[in-house]
Short mmCIF file of N, CA and C in Angstrom, two decimals:
data_model
loop_
_atom_site.label_atom_id
_atom_site.label_comp_id
_atom_site.label_asym_id
_atom_site.label_seq_id
_atom_site.Cartn_x
_atom_site.Cartn_y
_atom_site.Cartn_z
N MET A 7 4.15 -7.97 -12.37
CA MET A 7 2.95 -8.28 -12.81
C MET A 7 3.10 -6.90 -13.96
N THR A 8 2.36 -6.66 -14.20
CA THR A 8 1.48 -5.65 -15.08
C THR A 8 -0.07 -5.59 -14.88
N ASP A 9 -0.77 -4.64 -15.13
CA ASP A 9 -1.95 -4.87 -14.99
C ASP A 9 -2.71 -3.63 -15.91
N GLN A 10 -3.77 -3.93 -16.59
CA GLN A 10 -4.31 -2.82 -17.78
C GLN A 10 -5.58 -2.55 -16.41
N ALA A 11 -5.36 -0.80 -16.25
CA ALA A 11 -5.85 0.42 -15.43
C ALA A 11 -7.63 0.23 -15.76
N PRO A 12 -8.43 0.14 -15.21
CA PRO A 12 -9.28 0.36 -16.30
C PRO A 12 -9.88 1.66 -15.68
N THR A 13 -11.02 2.85 -16.26
CA THR A 13 -11.24 4.22 -15.88
C THR A 13 -11.99 3.99 -14.47
N MET A 14 -12.07 4.80 -14.00
CA MET A 14 -12.63 4.63 -12.74
C MET A 14 -14.44 5.36 -13.22
N GLU A 15 -14.83 5.73 -14.41
CA GLU A 15 -15.87 6.00 -14.84
C GLU A 15 -16.32 5.27 -15.84
N SER A 16 -15.65 4.52 -16.87
CA SER A 16 -16.25 3.57 -17.65
C SER A 16 -16.27 2.88 -16.95
N GLU A 17 -15.10 2.22 -17.01
CA GLU A 17 -14.93 0.48 -17.27
C GLU A 17 -16.33 -0.37 -16.70
N ILE A 18 -16.74 -0.58 -17.50
CA ILE A 18 -17.78 -2.02 -17.49
C ILE A 18 -17.12 -3.20 -17.35
N THR A 19 -17.38 -4.09 -16.16
CA THR A 19 -16.65 -4.67 -15.64
C THR A 19 -17.60 -6.06 -15.31
N ASP A 20 -17.35 -7.42 -15.31
CA ASP A 20 -18.18 -8.31 -15.20
C ASP A 20 -18.39 -8.93 -13.52
N ILE A 21 -17.23 -7.98 -12.55
CA ILE A 21 -17.32 -7.93 -11.08
C ILE A 21 -17.53 -6.61 -10.29
N PRO A 22 -18.83 -6.41 -10.06
CA PRO A 22 -19.55 -5.18 -9.32
C PRO A 22 -17.99 -4.81 -8.60
N GLY A 23 -18.38 -3.32 -8.55
CA GLY A 23 -17.19 -2.70 -7.75
C GLY A 23 -18.37 -2.74 -6.35
N LYS A 24 -16.23 -2.64 -5.54
CA LYS A 24 -16.94 -2.10 -4.22
C LYS A 24 -16.30 -0.62 -3.99
N PRO A 25 -17.08 -0.29 -2.66
CA PRO A 25 -17.40 1.33 -2.25
C PRO A 25 -15.71 1.52 -1.33
N THR A 26 -15.12 2.35 -0.92
CA THR A 26 -13.96 2.37 -0.76
C THR A 26 -13.79 2.25 0.98
N SER A 27 -14.87 2.47 1.22
CA SER A 27 -15.62 2.09 2.77
C SER A 27 -15.79 0.48 3.16
N ALA A 28 -16.00 -0.22 1.95
CA ALA A 28 -15.79 -1.45 2.22
C ALA A 28 -15.47 -2.35 3.24
N SER A 29 -13.68 -1.82 2.71
CA SER A 29 -12.65 -2.87 3.24
C SER A 29 -11.85 -1.92 3.70
N ARG A 30 -11.90 -0.71 3.61
CA ARG A 30 -10.98 0.20 4.61
C ARG A 30 -11.30 -0.43 6.19
N THR A 31 -9.69 -0.44 7.37
CA THR A 31 -9.32 -1.41 8.79
C THR A 31 -8.77 -0.58 8.88
N THR A 32 -8.54 -0.73 10.24
CA THR A 32 -7.80 -0.13 10.94
C THR A 32 -6.72 -1.22 12.31
N LEU A 33 -5.83 -1.25 12.15
CA LEU A 33 -5.21 -2.20 13.27
C LEU A 33 -4.64 -2.05 13.79
N SER A 34 -4.87 -2.06 15.37
CA SER A 34 -4.33 -1.17 16.46
C SER A 34 -3.09 -2.06 17.31
N HIS A 35 -2.05 -1.55 17.87
CA HIS A 35 -0.89 -2.40 18.66
C HIS A 35 -0.06 -1.29 19.61
N ILE A 36 -0.66 -2.23 20.80
CA ILE A 36 0.65 -1.37 21.72
C ILE A 36 2.20 -1.75 22.01
N MET A 37 2.84 -0.74 21.48
CA MET A 37 4.53 -1.13 21.52
C MET A 37 4.90 -1.25 22.63
N THR A 38 5.73 -2.04 22.79
CA THR A 38 6.66 -3.17 24.08
C THR A 38 8.31 -2.64 23.78
N HIS A 39 8.65 -3.44 24.97
CA HIS A 39 10.15 -3.52 24.84
C HIS A 39 10.60 -4.39 23.93
N ASN A 40 9.80 -5.73 23.73
CA ASN A 40 10.44 -6.57 22.45
C ASN A 40 10.46 -6.16 21.02
N ASP A 41 9.57 -4.88 20.81
CA ASP A 41 9.60 -4.27 19.51
C ASP A 41 10.57 -3.50 19.27
N THR A 42 12.07 -2.82 19.94
CA THR A 42 12.29 -2.09 20.11
C THR A 42 13.98 -2.37 19.46
N ASN A 43 14.99 -1.61 19.05
CA ASN A 43 15.70 -1.33 17.96
C ASN A 43 16.76 -0.68 18.82
N LEU A 44 17.93 -0.83 18.70
CA LEU A 44 19.42 -0.23 19.94
C LEU A 44 19.14 0.72 20.52
N LEU A 45 18.11 1.87 19.94
CA LEU A 45 18.23 2.87 20.11
C LEU A 45 17.15 3.55 21.30
N GLY A 46 16.57 2.31 21.15
CA GLY A 46 15.45 2.25 22.17
C GLY A 46 13.87 2.67 21.81
N THR A 47 14.36 3.20 20.34
CA THR A 47 12.68 3.27 19.89
C THR A 47 12.27 2.53 19.17
N VAL A 48 11.08 2.43 18.49
CA VAL A 48 10.28 1.07 17.73
C VAL A 48 10.92 1.04 16.44
N HIS A 49 11.58 -0.47 16.39
CA HIS A 49 12.42 -0.95 14.77
C HIS A 49 10.95 -0.55 13.59
N GLY A 50 11.85 -0.21 12.65
CA GLY A 50 11.14 0.19 11.65
C GLY A 50 10.68 -1.17 11.01
N GLY A 51 10.94 -2.42 10.97
CA GLY A 51 10.45 -3.93 10.59
C GLY A 51 9.53 -3.74 11.07
N VAL A 52 9.17 -3.87 12.15
CA VAL A 52 8.36 -3.96 13.18
C VAL A 52 7.20 -3.35 12.93
N ILE A 53 7.36 -2.16 12.40
CA ILE A 53 6.04 -0.95 11.97
C ILE A 53 5.90 -1.71 10.94
N MET A 54 6.43 -1.84 9.47
CA MET A 54 6.88 -2.47 8.54
C MET A 54 5.48 -3.67 8.38
N LYS A 55 5.78 -4.46 9.60
CA LYS A 55 4.91 -5.81 9.25
C LYS A 55 3.52 -5.24 9.86
N LEU A 56 3.45 -4.45 10.71
CA LEU A 56 2.02 -3.97 11.21
C LEU A 56 1.10 -3.45 9.81
N VAL A 57 1.81 -2.37 9.00
CA VAL A 57 1.85 -1.86 7.67
C VAL A 57 1.62 -3.12 7.14
N ASP A 58 1.99 -3.92 6.66
CA ASP A 58 1.51 -4.96 5.59
C ASP A 58 0.65 -6.09 5.85
N ASP A 59 0.73 -6.70 7.37
CA ASP A 59 -0.64 -7.13 8.07
C ASP A 59 -1.86 -6.37 7.42
N ALA A 60 -1.66 -5.26 7.67
CA ALA A 60 -3.16 -4.19 7.38
C ALA A 60 -3.55 -4.28 6.48
N ALA A 61 -2.22 -3.82 5.08
CA ALA A 61 -2.48 -3.57 3.86
C ALA A 61 -3.49 -5.04 3.49
N GLY A 62 -2.95 -6.44 3.72
CA GLY A 62 -2.87 -7.30 3.70
C GLY A 62 -4.35 -7.62 3.74
N ALA A 63 -5.22 -7.09 4.92
CA ALA A 63 -6.28 -7.44 5.27
C ALA A 63 -7.36 -6.89 4.26
N VAL A 64 -7.07 -5.78 4.05
CA VAL A 64 -7.66 -4.36 3.12
C VAL A 64 -7.83 -5.12 2.10
N ALA A 65 -6.69 -5.67 1.38
CA ALA A 65 -6.96 -6.16 0.24
C ALA A 65 -7.39 -7.40 -0.19
N GLY A 66 -7.41 -8.51 0.80
CA GLY A 66 -8.24 -9.52 0.94
C GLY A 66 -9.52 -9.31 0.92
N ARG A 67 -9.99 -8.13 2.46
CA ARG A 67 -10.91 -8.34 2.05
C ARG A 67 -11.62 -7.30 0.64
N HIS A 68 -11.36 -6.62 0.25
CA HIS A 68 -11.40 -5.85 -1.32
C HIS A 68 -11.81 -6.88 -2.48
N SER A 69 -10.74 -7.58 -2.54
CA SER A 69 -11.01 -9.02 -3.20
C SER A 69 -11.65 -9.78 -3.14
N GLY A 70 -12.22 -10.39 -2.08
CA GLY A 70 -12.55 -11.01 -1.60
C GLY A 70 -12.25 -12.51 -1.89
N GLY A 71 -10.69 -12.45 -1.13
CA GLY A 71 -9.76 -14.04 -1.04
C GLY A 71 -8.66 -13.58 -0.80
N PRO A 72 -7.51 -14.45 -1.50
CA PRO A 72 -6.34 -14.23 -1.12
C PRO A 72 -5.53 -12.93 -2.00
N ALA A 73 -4.23 -12.21 -1.43
CA ALA A 73 -3.76 -11.45 -1.78
C ALA A 73 -2.52 -10.98 -0.88
N VAL A 74 -1.09 -11.29 -2.41
CA VAL A 74 -0.06 -11.04 -1.72
C VAL A 74 0.57 -9.95 -2.39
N THR A 75 1.45 -9.38 -1.46
CA THR A 75 1.82 -8.27 -1.40
C THR A 75 2.71 -8.56 -2.67
N ALA A 76 2.83 -7.21 -3.93
CA ALA A 76 3.68 -7.46 -4.62
C ALA A 76 5.23 -6.13 -4.98
N SER A 77 4.53 -4.97 -4.07
CA SER A 77 5.55 -4.40 -3.51
C SER A 77 4.83 -3.37 -2.50
N MET A 78 5.92 -3.10 -2.35
CA MET A 78 6.14 -1.87 -1.07
C MET A 78 6.74 -0.14 -1.78
N ASP A 79 5.79 0.50 -2.39
CA ASP A 79 5.90 1.65 -3.41
C ASP A 79 6.67 3.01 -2.38
N GLU A 80 6.27 2.99 -1.08
CA GLU A 80 7.00 4.34 -0.41
C GLU A 80 6.30 3.70 0.74
N MET A 81 7.54 3.89 1.92
CA MET A 81 7.01 3.76 3.50
C MET A 81 8.30 4.97 3.92
N VAL A 82 7.49 6.19 4.38
CA VAL A 82 8.03 7.10 4.98
C VAL A 82 7.73 7.16 6.33
N PHE A 83 9.03 6.69 7.02
CA PHE A 83 8.73 7.27 9.07
C PHE A 83 8.63 8.67 9.08
N LEU A 84 7.58 9.51 9.63
CA LEU A 84 7.79 11.06 9.74
C LEU A 84 8.19 11.58 11.65
N GLU A 85 7.98 10.75 12.33
CA GLU A 85 8.64 10.39 13.90
C GLU A 85 8.80 9.81 14.67
N PRO A 86 9.50 9.00 15.44
CA PRO A 86 9.76 7.90 16.16
C PRO A 86 9.02 7.46 16.82
N VAL A 87 8.79 5.82 16.79
CA VAL A 87 7.63 5.58 17.90
C VAL A 87 8.27 4.61 18.96
N ARG A 88 7.44 5.21 20.20
CA ARG A 88 8.05 4.52 21.64
C ARG A 88 7.86 3.45 21.87
N VAL A 89 8.36 2.84 23.29
CA VAL A 89 7.46 1.95 23.43
C VAL A 89 6.77 2.69 24.79
N GLY A 90 5.47 1.93 24.45
CA GLY A 90 3.77 2.33 25.18
C GLY A 90 3.34 3.42 24.33
N ASP A 91 3.95 3.55 23.09
CA ASP A 91 2.70 4.24 21.85
C ASP A 91 2.16 2.89 21.54
N LEU A 92 0.97 3.34 21.51
CA LEU A 92 -0.41 2.48 20.89
C LEU A 92 -0.44 2.98 19.07
N LEU A 93 -0.12 2.61 19.01
CA LEU A 93 0.16 2.19 17.36
C LEU A 93 -1.27 2.05 16.29
N HIS A 94 -1.70 3.09 15.57
CA HIS A 94 -2.91 2.68 14.70
C HIS A 94 -2.36 2.76 13.38
N VAL A 95 -2.61 1.60 12.90
CA VAL A 95 -2.54 1.17 11.57
C VAL A 95 -3.68 1.60 10.21
N LYS A 96 -3.69 2.74 9.79
CA LYS A 96 -5.21 2.22 8.33
C LYS A 96 -5.21 2.64 7.55
N ALA A 97 -5.73 1.51 6.76
CA ALA A 97 -5.67 1.15 5.65
C ALA A 97 -6.91 1.14 4.90
N GLN A 98 -6.56 1.51 3.41
CA GLN A 98 -7.83 1.43 3.11
C GLN A 98 -7.21 0.77 1.44
N VAL A 99 -8.53 0.43 -0.01
CA VAL A 99 -7.59 0.46 -1.52
C VAL A 99 -7.97 2.08 -1.75
N ASN A 100 -6.98 1.79 -2.96
CA ASN A 100 -7.27 3.64 -3.09
C ASN A 100 -7.04 2.95 -4.69
N TRP A 101 -6.88 1.88 -5.18
CA TRP A 101 -7.08 2.30 -6.52
C TRP A 101 -6.64 0.67 -7.21
N THR A 102 -7.56 0.34 -7.64
CA THR A 102 -7.71 -1.00 -8.10
C THR A 102 -7.43 -1.23 -9.68
N GLY A 103 -6.84 -2.13 -10.30
CA GLY A 103 -6.42 -2.37 -12.04
C GLY A 103 -7.37 -3.54 -12.45
N ARG A 104 -6.53 -4.11 -12.99
CA ARG A 104 -7.38 -6.24 -13.72
C ARG A 104 -6.83 -6.78 -12.20
N THR A 105 -5.96 -6.75 -11.63
CA THR A 105 -5.83 -8.09 -10.73
C THR A 105 -4.96 -7.89 -9.55
N SER A 106 -5.12 -5.87 -9.49
CA SER A 106 -3.80 -5.68 -8.24
C SER A 106 -4.58 -4.49 -7.62
N MET A 107 -3.96 -4.15 -6.55
CA MET A 107 -4.51 -2.89 -5.82
C MET A 107 -3.68 -2.25 -5.26
N GLU A 108 -3.30 -1.08 -5.41
CA GLU A 108 -2.85 -0.04 -4.39
C GLU A 108 -3.89 0.44 -2.81
N VAL A 109 -2.68 -0.22 -1.88
CA VAL A 109 -3.12 -0.27 -0.48
C VAL A 109 -2.79 1.06 0.24
N GLY A 110 -3.12 2.00 0.42
CA GLY A 110 -3.02 3.51 1.43
C GLY A 110 -2.41 2.99 2.73
N VAL A 111 -1.66 3.59 3.41
CA VAL A 111 -1.79 3.26 4.98
C VAL A 111 -0.89 4.33 5.13
N ARG A 112 -1.99 4.91 6.88
CA ARG A 112 -1.71 6.02 7.43
C ARG A 112 -0.84 5.29 8.92
N ILE A 113 0.12 5.56 9.53
CA ILE A 113 0.53 4.84 11.05
C ILE A 113 0.21 6.12 11.92
N LEU A 114 -0.50 6.12 12.81
CA LEU A 114 -1.09 7.15 14.12
C LEU A 114 -0.35 6.42 15.25
N ALA A 115 0.01 7.24 16.10
CA ALA A 115 0.74 6.87 17.71
C ALA A 115 -0.16 7.53 18.10
N GLU A 116 -0.88 7.35 19.64
CA GLU A 116 -0.53 8.17 20.39
C GLU A 116 0.21 7.48 21.65
N ARG A 117 0.15 7.93 23.39
CA ARG A 117 0.15 7.37 24.26
C ARG A 117 -0.45 6.77 25.16
N TRP A 118 -0.86 5.50 25.28
CA TRP A 118 -1.26 4.40 25.55
C TRP A 118 -1.99 4.83 26.68
N ASN A 119 -1.93 5.29 27.64
CA ASN A 119 -2.30 6.15 29.05
C ASN A 119 -2.74 7.48 29.30
N GLU A 120 -2.34 7.85 27.74
CA GLU A 120 -2.69 9.37 27.43
C GLU A 120 -4.07 9.68 26.67
N SER A 121 -4.88 11.19 27.08
CA SER A 121 -5.74 10.98 26.06
C SER A 121 -5.66 12.35 24.79
N THR A 122 -4.78 12.24 24.94
CA THR A 122 -4.19 13.10 23.29
C THR A 122 -4.47 12.38 22.35
N SER A 123 -4.13 13.40 21.34
CA SER A 123 -4.47 13.33 19.84
C SER A 123 -3.69 12.26 19.39
N PRO A 124 -3.94 11.22 18.19
CA PRO A 124 -2.97 10.88 17.43
C PRO A 124 -2.06 11.95 17.01
N THR A 125 -0.81 11.12 16.32
CA THR A 125 0.54 12.06 15.86
C THR A 125 0.21 10.95 14.23
N GLN A 126 0.56 11.15 12.85
CA GLN A 126 0.81 10.46 12.21
C GLN A 126 2.26 10.58 11.64
N VAL A 127 2.84 9.22 12.24
CA VAL A 127 3.96 9.26 12.33
C VAL A 127 4.57 8.07 11.28
N GLY A 128 3.45 8.16 10.21
CA GLY A 128 4.13 7.36 9.03
C GLY A 128 3.30 7.20 7.69
N SER A 129 3.49 6.46 6.42
CA SER A 129 2.80 6.27 5.47
C SER A 129 3.30 5.35 4.57
N ALA A 130 2.45 4.44 3.81
CA ALA A 130 2.97 3.56 3.07
C ALA A 130 1.98 3.46 1.88
N TYR A 131 2.43 3.05 0.64
CA TYR A 131 1.67 3.04 -0.19
C TYR A 131 2.50 1.26 -0.55
N LEU A 132 1.58 0.39 -1.04
CA LEU A 132 1.97 -1.28 -1.20
C LEU A 132 0.46 -1.54 -2.81
N VAL A 133 1.48 -2.19 -2.78
CA VAL A 133 0.19 -3.13 -3.97
C VAL A 133 0.53 -4.86 -4.21
N PHE A 134 -1.09 -4.46 -3.65
CA PHE A 134 -0.89 -6.54 -3.62
C PHE A 134 -1.79 -6.84 -4.67
N THR A 135 -1.43 -8.38 -5.55
CA THR A 135 -2.18 -8.84 -6.51
C THR A 135 -3.16 -9.94 -6.00
N ALA A 136 -3.96 -9.83 -6.20
CA ALA A 136 -4.91 -11.36 -5.56
C ALA A 136 -4.43 -12.00 -6.41
N VAL A 137 -5.07 -13.47 -5.71
CA VAL A 137 -4.31 -14.73 -6.03
C VAL A 137 -5.75 -16.18 -6.07
N ASP A 138 -5.55 -16.89 -7.20
CA ASP A 138 -6.54 -17.96 -6.69
C ASP A 138 -5.86 -19.50 -5.84
N ALA A 139 -6.50 -20.11 -6.37
CA ALA A 139 -6.09 -20.84 -4.84
C ALA A 139 -4.70 -22.02 -5.48
N ASP A 140 -4.39 -21.61 -6.78
CA ASP A 140 -2.87 -22.17 -7.62
C ASP A 140 -1.67 -20.96 -7.49
N GLY A 141 -2.52 -19.86 -6.68
CA GLY A 141 -1.53 -18.93 -7.01
C GLY A 141 -1.01 -18.05 -7.96
N LYS A 142 -2.26 -18.00 -8.88
CA LYS A 142 -2.41 -16.93 -10.06
C LYS A 142 -3.17 -15.73 -10.34
N PRO A 143 -2.59 -15.21 -10.64
CA PRO A 143 -3.37 -13.68 -10.25
C PRO A 143 -5.19 -13.80 -10.62
N ARG A 144 -5.97 -13.36 -10.11
CA ARG A 144 -7.26 -13.09 -10.13
C ARG A 144 -8.07 -11.75 -10.82
N ARG A 145 -8.89 -11.53 -11.02
CA ARG A 145 -9.75 -10.64 -11.38
C ARG A 145 -9.95 -9.55 -9.79
N VAL A 146 -9.64 -8.48 -9.76
CA VAL A 146 -10.62 -7.80 -8.12
C VAL A 146 -11.62 -6.92 -9.11
N PRO A 147 -12.34 -7.00 -7.78
CA PRO A 147 -13.76 -5.96 -8.14
C PRO A 147 -13.26 -4.03 -8.41
N PRO A 148 -13.57 -3.37 -9.13
CA PRO A 148 -13.29 -1.72 -9.31
C PRO A 148 -13.61 -1.53 -7.94
N VAL A 149 -12.66 -0.61 -7.90
CA VAL A 149 -12.72 0.26 -6.49
C VAL A 149 -13.50 1.19 -6.63
N MET A 150 -14.66 1.45 -5.94
CA MET A 150 -15.39 3.36 -6.03
C MET A 150 -15.38 4.18 -4.67
N PRO A 151 -14.92 5.03 -5.80
CA PRO A 151 -14.30 6.45 -4.68
C PRO A 151 -15.73 6.83 -4.09
N GLU A 152 -15.97 7.12 -2.74
CA GLU A 152 -17.29 7.77 -2.33
C GLU A 152 -16.79 8.91 -1.77
N THR A 153 -15.72 9.71 -1.50
CA THR A 153 -15.58 11.17 -0.75
C THR A 153 -14.36 11.77 -2.16
N ASP A 154 -14.13 13.30 -1.91
CA ASP A 154 -13.39 13.88 -2.41
C ASP A 154 -12.15 13.77 -1.76
N ARG A 155 -11.58 12.83 -0.75
CA ARG A 155 -10.28 12.40 -0.41
C ARG A 155 -10.40 11.02 -1.06
N ASP A 156 -10.70 10.69 -1.16
CA ASP A 156 -11.07 8.78 -1.93
C ASP A 156 -10.32 9.03 -3.33
N ARG A 157 -10.76 10.27 -3.88
CA ARG A 157 -11.01 10.23 -5.66
C ARG A 157 -9.43 11.21 -5.66
N ARG A 158 -9.41 11.56 -4.92
CA ARG A 158 -7.53 12.40 -5.51
C ARG A 158 -6.75 11.42 -4.37
N ARG A 159 -6.60 10.54 -4.21
CA ARG A 159 -6.15 8.65 -3.59
C ARG A 159 -5.66 8.27 -4.70
N TYR A 160 -7.38 8.02 -5.58
CA TYR A 160 -7.63 7.60 -6.73
C TYR A 160 -6.37 8.04 -7.74
N GLN A 161 -7.22 9.40 -7.90
CA GLN A 161 -5.70 9.67 -9.02
C GLN A 161 -4.28 9.81 -8.66
N GLU A 162 -3.85 10.14 -6.86
CA GLU A 162 -2.63 9.88 -7.05
C GLU A 162 -2.00 8.87 -6.90
N ALA A 163 -2.60 7.76 -6.66
CA ALA A 163 -2.40 6.12 -7.34
C ALA A 163 -2.36 6.04 -8.89
N GLN A 164 -3.06 6.32 -9.82
CA GLN A 164 -2.54 6.22 -11.11
C GLN A 164 -1.28 6.69 -11.49
N ILE A 165 -1.14 7.79 -10.85
CA ILE A 165 0.46 8.60 -11.08
C ILE A 165 1.54 8.10 -10.47
N ARG A 166 1.19 7.12 -9.37
CA ARG A 166 2.36 6.02 -8.94
C ARG A 166 2.46 4.76 -9.71
N ARG A 167 1.08 4.19 -10.39
CA ARG A 167 1.83 3.52 -10.87
C ARG A 167 1.86 3.84 -12.67
N THR A 168 1.96 4.79 -12.90
CA THR A 168 2.54 5.19 -14.41
C THR A 168 4.13 5.16 -13.69
N HIS A 169 4.49 5.97 -12.63
CA HIS A 169 5.77 5.90 -12.42
C HIS A 169 6.51 4.51 -12.50
N ARG A 170 5.98 3.74 -11.45
CA ARG A 170 6.14 2.36 -11.26
C ARG A 170 6.75 1.93 -13.06
N LEU A 171 5.40 1.56 -13.58
CA LEU A 171 5.66 1.19 -15.10
C LEU A 171 6.93 1.82 -16.01
N ALA A 172 6.61 3.00 -15.97
CA ALA A 172 8.37 3.81 -16.51
C ALA A 172 8.70 3.10 -16.13
N ARG A 173 9.19 3.36 -14.56
CA ARG A 173 11.22 3.17 -14.06
C ARG A 173 11.16 1.34 -14.62
N ARG A 174 10.31 0.86 -14.60
CA ARG A 174 10.50 -0.59 -14.60
C ARG A 174 11.16 -0.96 -15.74
N ARG A 175 9.98 -0.07 -16.82
CA ARG A 175 10.67 -0.03 -18.21
C ARG A 175 11.91 1.01 -18.75
N ALA A 176 12.07 1.51 -17.62
CA ALA A 176 14.01 1.86 -18.40
C ALA A 176 14.50 1.16 -17.59
N ILE A 177 14.48 0.45 -16.48
CA ILE A 177 15.55 -0.51 -16.02
C ILE A 177 15.59 -1.92 -17.16
N ARG A 178 14.50 -2.09 -17.37
CA ARG A 178 15.11 -3.32 -18.19
C ARG A 178 15.55 -2.70 -20.16
N GLU A 179 15.00 -1.67 -20.26
CA GLU A 179 15.71 -1.20 -21.57
C GLU A 179 17.23 -0.83 -21.25
N LEU A 180 17.58 -0.73 -20.01
CA LEU A 180 18.90 -0.05 -19.43
C LEU A 180 20.33 -1.72 -19.47
N ARG A 181 18.98 -2.44 -19.15
CA ARG A 181 19.58 -4.02 -18.74
C ARG A 181 20.05 -4.34 -20.05
N GLU A 182 18.84 -4.77 -20.96
CA GLU A 182 18.61 -4.94 -22.13
C GLU A 182 20.22 -4.25 -23.41
N ARG A 183 20.20 -2.96 -23.09
CA ARG A 183 21.08 -2.20 -24.38
C ARG A 183 22.46 -2.32 -23.37
N ARG A 184 22.76 -3.06 -22.15
CA ARG A 184 23.75 -3.19 -21.55
C ARG A 184 24.70 -4.46 -21.75
N ALA A 185 23.38 -5.15 -21.56
CA ALA A 185 23.35 -6.93 -22.48
C ALA A 185 23.93 -6.96 -23.74
N ALA A 186 23.00 -6.02 -24.45
CA ALA A 186 23.75 -5.56 -25.89
C ALA A 186 25.00 -5.10 -26.31
N GLU A 187 26.01 -4.43 -25.41
CA GLU A 187 26.82 -4.27 -25.45
C GLU A 187 28.05 -5.06 -24.78
N GLY A 188 27.69 -6.06 -24.57
CA GLY A 188 28.44 -7.03 -24.13
C GLY A 188 28.59 -6.99 -22.33
N TYR A 189 28.13 -6.23 -21.71
CA TYR A 189 28.66 -5.78 -20.15
C TYR A 189 27.71 -6.85 -19.64
N GLU A 190 28.37 -7.86 -18.40
CA GLU A 190 27.37 -8.97 -17.49
C GLU A 190 27.58 -8.34 -16.32
N ASP A 191 26.18 -8.26 -16.02
CA ASP A 191 25.51 -7.26 -14.52
C ASP A 191 25.63 -9.01 -13.47
#
C-alpha cells in the first residue's frame, strides 16, 4: 500500500494530531516452558507475536479503530530470552502517513524473581494500515513527536519508509524487465 507522507510541521489535515505519548504502551509477559524452542530458549515466533500484539494495540489506539499489520520492516534479536524472564514489549507510533503508521518496538527482559535492571533483547519496526469496517484503508491522525527522541524516531522512520518504497519499486521494475525479456518466474 502506498501512502503519501505529510510533513511533520506543515501538513494541514482535517484529523487532529495525537502526541506520541497518547498511544504508547507496554505489554509484559512471563516466559514459561510452553514458550521454548528446541534449544531451551524462548522461540523467536513467540516474541514476534508479542511484538505484533503490542504494536497492534498502539496502532489501534493511535488510529482510533482497527489497524492491520502491513509489514514487519525489521526484527532484531540481540540476546536470548529464557524461561523465567519477564518480557516487556514497549511500543509507540514513530511516524504516520495518510493511512499507515510505523510502530517502533523495544523488547526488554529481566528475571522474574530478581530486582535487576531490564536488558534490551530485541527491537522491531512494523507498519500498520488503519482499516474501516469494510477492510478498506482509512485516514489516521498525524503523530506529534513530543521529545527529541520522538523527533529522531520520526526522522529515522521517514528514512525507512523511503527505503521500503525504493526497494518495492526496484523489485517491480526488475520483474517487469524480466517479463519483457521473456523470463517466467
